[in-house]
């Protein structure tokens, strides 16, 4: 038998609710899902800025700090995408446990992967935000030139072009970035948080 | 080419120093290393409690929340231990970036693995705490009955018995738990943090 079977649970004194009390607000995940180019990072950045100005402790998990760090061993195969999201879900859970409002911006095209993250935390701690934007509009924006490359076959398994995107069926929030301004989308999220008691004291 | 080569860096507005300012203190890693039974979790728990009482945002990473979460796919082979610590290091780095004082309690027997974590963060952000206790004393305490099982061959690759422990050569702090009381050890760490400007405003 290896050491693996012998994990003992230490009882630590400081718990999630102590950290929430110190920070003056609840902790939860704001999960931004949507096509590449839909505006996930832009919106999340501005939401984080607003929350920070209100004195709320926040952190953003995104491709930048994960794909080049903990998930640098993973590619974009279906299996690696699953493992990528599994780890992201576990990290988001740790941050929530740490009393932090955690913003996560990932295309996360599969409903089942998003549901797995939802189930890792308590009810009400996973707020799914569908950043909705038509493929046409995303492709028209193409801020990174990725759609063009995907159409030319230079990138494979590209969500919306050569890989599926499963729309959320019951997200807590839907923001339509090709119908509303960025400012309106941000305000819609802040309003949701306010009206549902997520903004603390 | 897959999507992998196309990571773009979004420029987020809220940075580490903004989060440190909000929390009123710097963020860094307190890395507790030492044999099983040396007292890492006991000491870390009490240090966290003290820091929390001072209004400092903290989080503990330990076997409980990692081995059963993000690292549940890993065993105790030399390779898996390395990967375990690599991921822990990456997560600790994210927490430090999030403005959190991060306590990590892991046997972490190999100096090279600990050094890799140190190199992930900036100078002064990795405080190595060697929780020093003789093997005899740890084995005598044997709070989890693991040494007994290791001696009987029921557990393989057990640090100190059938796997090496490399003592830190230049740790920031050495606490000797078989020479001092728990309270004295905790105070020694708090004093270090105080005298080196780690306790904030």
Short mmCIF file of N, CA and C in Angstrom, two decimals, chain A residues 1-14 18-19 22-23 36 41 44-45 48-49 52 55-76 81 83 86-87 90-91 93-95 97-98 100 105 107 144 146 149 154-159, chain B residues 1-14 18-19 22-23 36 41 44-45 48-49 52 55-76 81 83 86-87 90-91 93-95 97-98 100 105 107 144 146 149 154-159:
data_model
loop_
_atom_site.label_atom_id
_atom_site.label_comp_id
_atom_site.label_asym_id
_atom_site.label_seq_id
_atom_site.Cartn_x
_atom_site.Cartn_y
_atom_site.Cartn_z
N UNK A 1 0.86 -1.19 0.00
CA UNK A 1 0.00 0.00 0.00
C UNK A 1 0.89 1.25 0.00
N UNK A 2 0.52 2.24 -0.73
CA UNK A 2 1.32 3.46 -0.76
C UNK A 2 0.75 4.47 0.24
N UNK A 3 1.45 5.60 0.31
CA UNK A 3 1.04 6.66 1.23
C UNK A 3 -0.34 7.22 0.87
N UNK A 4 -0.75 6.96 -0.37
CA UNK A 4 -1.96 7.58 -0.92
C UNK A 4 -3.22 7.33 -0.08
N UNK A 5 -3.30 6.14 0.49
CA UNK A 5 -4.54 5.79 1.21
C UNK A 5 -4.60 6.44 2.57
N UNK A 6 -3.57 7.20 2.90
CA UNK A 6 -3.48 7.69 4.27
C UNK A 6 -3.57 9.19 4.34
N UNK A 7 -4.61 9.73 3.79
CA UNK A 7 -4.82 11.17 3.91
C UNK A 7 -5.66 11.42 5.16
N UNK A 8 -5.13 12.22 6.03
CA UNK A 8 -5.88 12.53 7.25
C UNK A 8 -6.39 13.95 7.17
N UNK A 9 -7.57 14.16 7.64
CA UNK A 9 -8.14 15.50 7.59
C UNK A 9 -7.79 16.27 8.84
N UNK A 10 -6.98 17.30 8.64
CA UNK A 10 -6.67 18.19 9.75
C UNK A 10 -7.83 19.14 9.90
N UNK A 11 -8.11 19.50 11.10
CA UNK A 11 -9.19 20.43 11.32
C UNK A 11 -8.60 21.83 11.47
N UNK A 12 -8.73 22.62 10.42
CA UNK A 12 -8.19 23.97 10.48
C UNK A 12 -9.23 24.92 11.08
N UNK A 13 -8.73 25.90 11.81
CA UNK A 13 -9.64 26.78 12.56
C UNK A 13 -10.38 27.77 11.68
N UNK A 14 -9.67 28.31 10.67
CA UNK A 14 -10.26 29.37 9.85
C UNK A 14 -10.98 28.73 8.68
N UNK A 18 -15.36 32.39 7.89
CA UNK A 18 -14.51 33.37 8.56
C UNK A 18 -13.87 34.30 7.53
N UNK A 19 -13.47 33.71 6.42
CA UNK A 19 -12.83 34.52 5.38
C UNK A 19 -13.84 35.46 4.73
N UNK A 22 -14.30 38.31 7.10
CA UNK A 22 -13.17 39.25 7.04
C UNK A 22 -13.28 40.15 5.81
N UNK A 23 -13.65 39.55 4.68
CA UNK A 23 -13.73 40.32 3.44
C UNK A 23 -15.02 41.14 3.33
N UNK A 36 -15.23 32.37 -28.76
CA UNK A 36 -14.07 33.25 -28.87
C UNK A 36 -14.51 34.55 -29.54
N UNK A 41 -13.61 38.24 -21.76
CA UNK A 41 -12.54 38.88 -20.99
C UNK A 41 -12.79 40.36 -20.80
N UNK A 44 -15.55 40.64 -18.18
CA UNK A 44 -15.08 40.18 -16.87
C UNK A 44 -14.12 41.19 -16.25
N UNK A 45 -13.25 41.74 -17.08
CA UNK A 45 -12.30 42.73 -16.60
C UNK A 45 -13.01 43.93 -15.98
N UNK A 48 -14.79 42.93 -12.75
CA UNK A 48 -13.83 42.84 -11.65
C UNK A 48 -13.46 44.24 -11.14
N UNK A 49 -13.28 45.16 -12.07
CA UNK A 49 -12.90 46.53 -11.69
C UNK A 49 -13.97 47.15 -10.80
N UNK A 52 -13.97 45.40 -7.39
CA UNK A 52 -12.80 45.83 -6.62
C UNK A 52 -13.03 47.22 -6.02
N UNK A 55 -14.70 47.30 -2.90
CA UNK A 55 -14.00 46.68 -1.77
C UNK A 55 -14.13 45.18 -1.73
N UNK A 56 -14.53 44.60 -2.85
CA UNK A 56 -14.71 43.14 -2.90
C UNK A 56 -13.43 42.47 -3.38
N UNK A 57 -13.04 41.39 -2.70
CA UNK A 57 -11.84 40.63 -3.06
C UNK A 57 -12.14 39.74 -4.26
N UNK A 58 -11.38 39.92 -5.31
CA UNK A 58 -11.65 39.21 -6.57
C UNK A 58 -10.39 38.57 -7.13
N UNK A 59 -10.62 37.61 -8.03
CA UNK A 59 -9.52 37.08 -8.82
C UNK A 59 -10.07 36.57 -10.15
N UNK A 60 -9.32 36.75 -11.21
CA UNK A 60 -9.73 36.25 -12.52
C UNK A 60 -8.87 35.04 -12.90
N UNK A 61 -9.54 33.95 -13.22
CA UNK A 61 -8.88 32.79 -13.81
C UNK A 61 -9.16 32.82 -15.30
N UNK A 62 -8.13 32.78 -16.09
CA UNK A 62 -8.34 32.75 -17.54
C UNK A 62 -7.22 31.97 -18.21
N UNK A 63 -7.28 31.90 -19.51
CA UNK A 63 -6.28 31.12 -20.25
C UNK A 63 -4.86 31.58 -19.98
N UNK A 64 -4.70 32.88 -19.78
CA UNK A 64 -3.36 33.40 -19.58
C UNK A 64 -2.67 32.80 -18.36
N UNK A 65 -3.35 32.88 -17.22
CA UNK A 65 -2.65 32.44 -16.01
C UNK A 65 -2.75 30.93 -15.77
N UNK A 66 -3.56 30.21 -16.55
CA UNK A 66 -3.66 28.77 -16.36
C UNK A 66 -2.99 27.96 -17.46
N UNK A 67 -3.27 28.33 -18.70
CA UNK A 67 -2.69 27.55 -19.80
C UNK A 67 -1.17 27.62 -19.79
N UNK A 68 -0.62 28.73 -19.29
CA UNK A 68 0.84 28.86 -19.27
C UNK A 68 1.42 28.47 -17.93
N UNK A 69 0.55 28.09 -16.99
CA UNK A 69 1.01 27.68 -15.67
C UNK A 69 0.65 26.24 -15.42
N UNK A 70 -0.32 26.04 -14.57
CA UNK A 70 -0.65 24.69 -14.13
C UNK A 70 -1.06 23.77 -15.28
N UNK A 71 -1.64 24.32 -16.33
CA UNK A 71 -2.14 23.47 -17.42
C UNK A 71 -1.24 23.47 -18.65
N UNK A 72 0.02 23.81 -18.43
CA UNK A 72 0.93 23.88 -19.58
C UNK A 72 1.20 22.50 -20.19
N UNK A 73 0.85 21.45 -19.45
CA UNK A 73 1.04 20.10 -19.98
C UNK A 73 -0.14 19.64 -20.83
N UNK A 74 -1.15 20.48 -20.97
CA UNK A 74 -2.36 20.07 -21.68
C UNK A 74 -2.49 20.75 -23.04
N UNK A 75 -3.06 20.01 -23.99
CA UNK A 75 -3.31 20.54 -25.32
C UNK A 75 -4.78 20.86 -25.52
N UNK A 76 -5.26 20.72 -26.74
CA UNK A 76 -6.64 21.07 -27.04
C UNK A 76 -7.47 19.89 -27.53
N UNK A 81 -9.04 19.12 -23.00
CA UNK A 81 -9.97 20.21 -22.67
C UNK A 81 -10.76 19.88 -21.41
N UNK A 83 -9.78 17.83 -18.99
CA UNK A 83 -8.86 17.90 -17.84
C UNK A 83 -8.55 19.36 -17.51
N UNK A 86 -11.50 20.55 -15.64
CA UNK A 86 -11.57 19.91 -14.32
C UNK A 86 -10.64 20.64 -13.34
N UNK A 87 -9.42 20.89 -13.78
CA UNK A 87 -8.47 21.57 -12.90
C UNK A 87 -8.92 23.00 -12.60
N UNK A 90 -11.49 22.90 -9.97
CA UNK A 90 -10.92 22.63 -8.64
C UNK A 90 -10.25 23.89 -8.08
N UNK A 91 -9.57 24.61 -8.95
CA UNK A 91 -8.90 25.84 -8.49
C UNK A 91 -9.94 26.90 -8.10
N UNK A 93 -12.84 26.35 -7.00
CA UNK A 93 -13.39 25.91 -5.72
C UNK A 93 -12.49 26.34 -4.55
N UNK A 94 -11.17 26.20 -4.73
CA UNK A 94 -10.24 26.62 -3.69
C UNK A 94 -10.34 28.13 -3.44
N UNK A 95 -10.44 28.90 -4.52
CA UNK A 95 -10.55 30.35 -4.36
C UNK A 95 -11.84 30.73 -3.65
N UNK A 97 -13.40 28.87 -1.54
CA UNK A 97 -13.14 28.47 -0.16
C UNK A 97 -12.28 29.53 0.54
N UNK A 98 -11.46 30.21 -0.24
CA UNK A 98 -10.59 31.26 0.28
C UNK A 98 -11.30 32.60 0.45
N UNK A 100 -12.90 34.41 -1.91
CA UNK A 100 -12.64 35.30 -3.05
C UNK A 100 -13.76 35.17 -4.09
N UNK A 105 -13.05 33.02 -17.09
CA UNK A 105 -13.43 33.28 -18.48
C UNK A 105 -12.84 32.21 -19.38
N UNK A 107 -14.03 29.61 -22.86
CA UNK A 107 -15.03 29.25 -23.85
C UNK A 107 -15.92 28.16 -23.27
N UNK A 144 -8.47 38.46 -32.73
CA UNK A 144 -7.16 37.79 -32.69
C UNK A 144 -6.82 37.12 -34.03
N UNK A 146 -8.23 34.62 -35.25
CA UNK A 146 -8.29 33.16 -35.11
C UNK A 146 -9.32 32.53 -36.03
N UNK A 149 -7.94 32.00 -39.42
CA UNK A 149 -7.04 30.85 -39.46
C UNK A 149 -7.80 29.53 -39.38
N UNK A 154 -5.91 26.37 -40.66
CA UNK A 154 -4.62 26.47 -39.94
C UNK A 154 -4.78 26.12 -38.47
N UNK A 155 -6.02 26.27 -37.95
CA UNK A 155 -6.28 25.86 -36.57
C UNK A 155 -7.40 24.81 -36.62
N UNK A 156 -7.15 23.69 -35.95
CA UNK A 156 -8.18 22.65 -35.92
C UNK A 156 -8.96 22.72 -34.62
N UNK A 157 -10.08 22.03 -34.58
CA UNK A 157 -10.91 21.98 -33.36
C UNK A 157 -11.24 23.35 -32.81
N UNK A 158 -11.61 24.26 -33.69
CA UNK A 158 -11.89 25.61 -33.24
C UNK A 158 -13.39 25.76 -32.98
N UNK A 159 -13.71 26.14 -31.73
CA UNK A 159 -15.10 26.20 -31.31
C UNK A 159 -15.92 27.14 -32.22
N UNK B 1 -1.94 23.07 -37.00
CA UNK B 1 -1.69 23.76 -35.72
C UNK B 1 -2.97 23.78 -34.90
N UNK B 2 -2.84 23.57 -33.62
CA UNK B 2 -4.04 23.59 -32.79
C UNK B 2 -4.20 24.98 -32.16
N UNK B 3 -5.28 25.08 -31.40
CA UNK B 3 -5.57 26.36 -30.74
C UNK B 3 -4.49 26.74 -29.73
N UNK B 4 -3.69 25.73 -29.34
CA UNK B 4 -2.73 25.92 -28.26
C UNK B 4 -1.75 27.07 -28.48
N UNK B 5 -1.38 27.26 -29.72
CA UNK B 5 -0.34 28.26 -29.97
C UNK B 5 -0.90 29.68 -29.95
N UNK B 6 -2.20 29.76 -29.68
CA UNK B 6 -2.83 31.07 -29.84
C UNK B 6 -3.38 31.60 -28.53
N UNK B 7 -2.51 31.69 -27.54
CA UNK B 7 -2.93 32.29 -26.29
C UNK B 7 -2.62 33.78 -26.36
N UNK B 8 -3.65 34.58 -26.16
CA UNK B 8 -3.43 36.02 -26.19
C UNK B 8 -3.51 36.55 -24.77
N UNK B 9 -2.69 37.49 -24.46
CA UNK B 9 -2.69 38.05 -23.11
C UNK B 9 -3.64 39.22 -23.04
N UNK B 10 -4.70 39.03 -22.27
CA UNK B 10 -5.61 40.13 -22.02
C UNK B 10 -4.99 40.98 -20.94
N UNK B 11 -5.21 42.26 -21.05
CA UNK B 11 -4.69 43.14 -20.03
C UNK B 11 -5.80 43.43 -19.02
N UNK B 12 -5.70 42.80 -17.87
CA UNK B 12 -6.71 43.03 -16.84
C UNK B 12 -6.33 44.23 -15.99
N UNK B 13 -7.33 44.96 -15.56
CA UNK B 13 -7.08 46.22 -14.85
C UNK B 13 -6.58 46.02 -13.43
N UNK B 14 -7.16 45.02 -12.75
CA UNK B 14 -6.83 44.84 -11.34
C UNK B 14 -5.63 43.90 -11.22
N UNK B 18 -2.98 45.96 -6.53
CA UNK B 18 -4.30 46.50 -6.18
C UNK B 18 -4.96 45.62 -5.12
N UNK B 19 -4.79 44.31 -5.29
CA UNK B 19 -5.40 43.38 -4.33
C UNK B 19 -4.70 43.48 -2.97
N UNK B 22 -6.02 46.56 -1.32
CA UNK B 22 -7.37 46.32 -0.79
C UNK B 22 -7.29 45.55 0.54
N UNK B 23 -6.43 44.54 0.57
CA UNK B 23 -6.33 43.71 1.76
C UNK B 23 -5.49 44.34 2.87
N UNK B 36 6.64 13.82 8.23
CA UNK B 36 5.30 13.52 8.73
C UNK B 36 5.35 13.47 10.26
N UNK B 41 1.06 20.99 10.11
CA UNK B 41 -0.34 21.42 10.07
C UNK B 41 -0.75 22.11 11.36
N UNK B 44 0.89 25.57 11.26
CA UNK B 44 0.31 26.40 10.20
C UNK B 44 -1.10 26.85 10.60
N UNK B 45 -1.85 25.95 11.17
CA UNK B 45 -3.22 26.29 11.60
C UNK B 45 -3.21 27.45 12.59
N UNK B 48 -2.12 30.68 10.88
CA UNK B 48 -3.22 31.25 10.10
C UNK B 48 -4.22 31.95 11.02
N UNK B 49 -4.52 31.32 12.14
CA UNK B 49 -5.49 31.90 13.08
C UNK B 49 -5.01 33.28 13.55
N UNK B 52 -5.23 35.76 10.64
CA UNK B 52 -6.63 36.10 10.41
C UNK B 52 -7.13 37.11 11.44
N UNK B 55 -6.52 40.53 10.69
CA UNK B 55 -7.20 41.06 9.51
C UNK B 55 -6.51 40.72 8.21
N UNK B 56 -5.63 39.73 8.25
CA UNK B 56 -4.89 39.34 7.05
C UNK B 56 -5.62 38.22 6.31
N UNK B 57 -5.73 38.37 4.99
CA UNK B 57 -6.40 37.36 4.15
C UNK B 57 -5.47 36.18 3.95
N UNK B 58 -5.92 35.01 4.33
CA UNK B 58 -5.08 33.82 4.30
C UNK B 58 -5.78 32.65 3.62
N UNK B 59 -4.98 31.68 3.21
CA UNK B 59 -5.53 30.40 2.77
C UNK B 59 -4.49 29.31 2.99
N UNK B 60 -4.97 28.12 3.40
CA UNK B 60 -4.04 26.99 3.59
C UNK B 60 -4.21 25.98 2.46
N UNK B 61 -3.11 25.65 1.82
CA UNK B 61 -3.09 24.54 0.86
C UNK B 61 -2.45 23.36 1.56
N UNK B 62 -3.14 22.24 1.57
CA UNK B 62 -2.57 21.04 2.19
C UNK B 62 -3.08 19.80 1.49
N UNK B 63 -2.64 18.67 1.96
CA UNK B 63 -3.02 17.42 1.31
C UNK B 63 -4.53 17.24 1.22
N UNK B 64 -5.23 17.71 2.23
CA UNK B 64 -6.67 17.51 2.25
C UNK B 64 -7.35 18.14 1.04
N UNK B 65 -7.11 19.43 0.84
CA UNK B 65 -7.86 20.09 -0.23
C UNK B 65 -7.25 19.91 -1.62
N UNK B 66 -6.05 19.34 -1.69
CA UNK B 66 -5.45 19.14 -3.01
C UNK B 66 -5.43 17.68 -3.46
N UNK B 67 -5.01 16.81 -2.56
CA UNK B 67 -4.91 15.39 -2.95
C UNK B 67 -6.29 14.83 -3.29
N UNK B 68 -7.32 15.37 -2.66
CA UNK B 68 -8.66 14.86 -2.94
C UNK B 68 -9.38 15.70 -3.98
N UNK B 69 -8.72 16.75 -4.45
CA UNK B 69 -9.33 17.60 -5.46
C UNK B 69 -8.53 17.55 -6.74
N UNK B 70 -7.81 18.61 -6.99
CA UNK B 70 -7.11 18.74 -8.27
C UNK B 70 -6.08 17.63 -8.51
N UNK B 71 -5.49 17.09 -7.44
CA UNK B 71 -4.44 16.09 -7.63
C UNK B 71 -4.91 14.67 -7.36
N UNK B 72 -6.20 14.45 -7.48
CA UNK B 72 -6.73 13.12 -7.20
C UNK B 72 -6.28 12.10 -8.24
N UNK B 73 -5.76 12.57 -9.37
CA UNK B 73 -5.26 11.65 -10.39
C UNK B 73 -3.81 11.24 -10.13
N UNK B 74 -3.21 11.75 -9.07
CA UNK B 74 -1.79 11.49 -8.83
C UNK B 74 -1.57 10.54 -7.65
N UNK B 75 -0.54 9.72 -7.75
CA UNK B 75 -0.17 8.81 -6.67
C UNK B 75 1.06 9.30 -5.93
N UNK B 76 1.87 8.37 -5.44
CA UNK B 76 3.02 8.75 -4.65
C UNK B 76 4.35 8.30 -5.26
N UNK B 81 4.82 12.66 -7.34
CA UNK B 81 5.12 13.62 -6.27
C UNK B 81 5.61 14.93 -6.87
N UNK B 83 4.90 16.10 -9.90
CA UNK B 83 3.78 16.76 -10.54
C UNK B 83 2.83 17.36 -9.49
N UNK B 86 4.47 20.46 -8.42
CA UNK B 86 4.44 21.46 -9.49
C UNK B 86 3.09 22.17 -9.48
N UNK B 87 2.01 21.38 -9.41
CA UNK B 87 0.68 21.98 -9.42
C UNK B 87 0.43 22.83 -8.19
N UNK B 90 2.05 26.09 -8.65
CA UNK B 90 1.29 26.96 -9.57
C UNK B 90 0.07 27.55 -8.87
N UNK B 91 -0.59 26.74 -8.06
CA UNK B 91 -1.78 27.23 -7.35
C UNK B 91 -1.38 28.27 -6.30
N UNK B 93 1.08 30.21 -6.46
CA UNK B 93 1.41 31.42 -7.22
C UNK B 93 0.15 32.21 -7.56
N UNK B 94 -0.91 31.50 -7.96
CA UNK B 94 -2.18 32.18 -8.27
C UNK B 94 -2.73 32.87 -7.02
N UNK B 95 -2.66 32.18 -5.88
CA UNK B 95 -3.18 32.78 -4.64
C UNK B 95 -2.37 34.02 -4.25
N UNK B 97 -0.84 35.93 -6.33
CA UNK B 97 -1.28 36.93 -7.30
C UNK B 97 -2.64 37.50 -6.88
N UNK B 98 -3.41 36.68 -6.19
CA UNK B 98 -4.73 37.11 -5.71
C UNK B 98 -4.67 37.92 -4.42
N UNK B 100 -3.36 37.00 -1.47
CA UNK B 100 -3.62 36.16 -0.30
C UNK B 100 -2.31 35.65 0.31
N UNK B 105 1.36 23.38 3.50
CA UNK B 105 1.95 22.38 4.40
C UNK B 105 2.10 21.05 3.67
N UNK B 107 5.09 17.74 3.10
CA UNK B 107 6.38 17.16 3.45
C UNK B 107 7.45 17.70 2.51
N UNK B 144 -0.64 9.45 13.37
CA UNK B 144 -1.54 8.78 12.42
C UNK B 144 -1.23 7.29 12.28
N UNK B 146 1.33 6.05 10.98
CA UNK B 146 1.90 5.78 9.66
C UNK B 146 3.31 5.20 9.74
N UNK B 149 3.19 1.53 10.29
CA UNK B 149 2.86 0.82 9.05
C UNK B 149 4.03 0.82 8.07
N UNK B 154 3.92 -1.94 5.32
CA UNK B 154 2.56 -1.79 4.77
C UNK B 154 2.45 -0.54 3.91
N UNK B 155 3.34 0.43 4.16
CA UNK B 155 3.39 1.63 3.32
C UNK B 155 4.77 1.72 2.72
N UNK B 156 4.82 1.90 1.41
CA UNK B 156 6.13 2.02 0.77
C UNK B 156 6.44 3.49 0.51
N UNK B 157 7.69 3.77 0.17
CA UNK B 157 8.11 5.14 -0.15
C UNK B 157 7.72 6.14 0.92
N UNK B 158 7.93 5.77 2.15
CA UNK B 158 7.52 6.66 3.23
C UNK B 158 8.71 7.53 3.65
N UNK B 159 8.52 8.84 3.57
CA UNK B 159 9.61 9.77 3.84
C UNK B 159 10.21 9.56 5.23
#
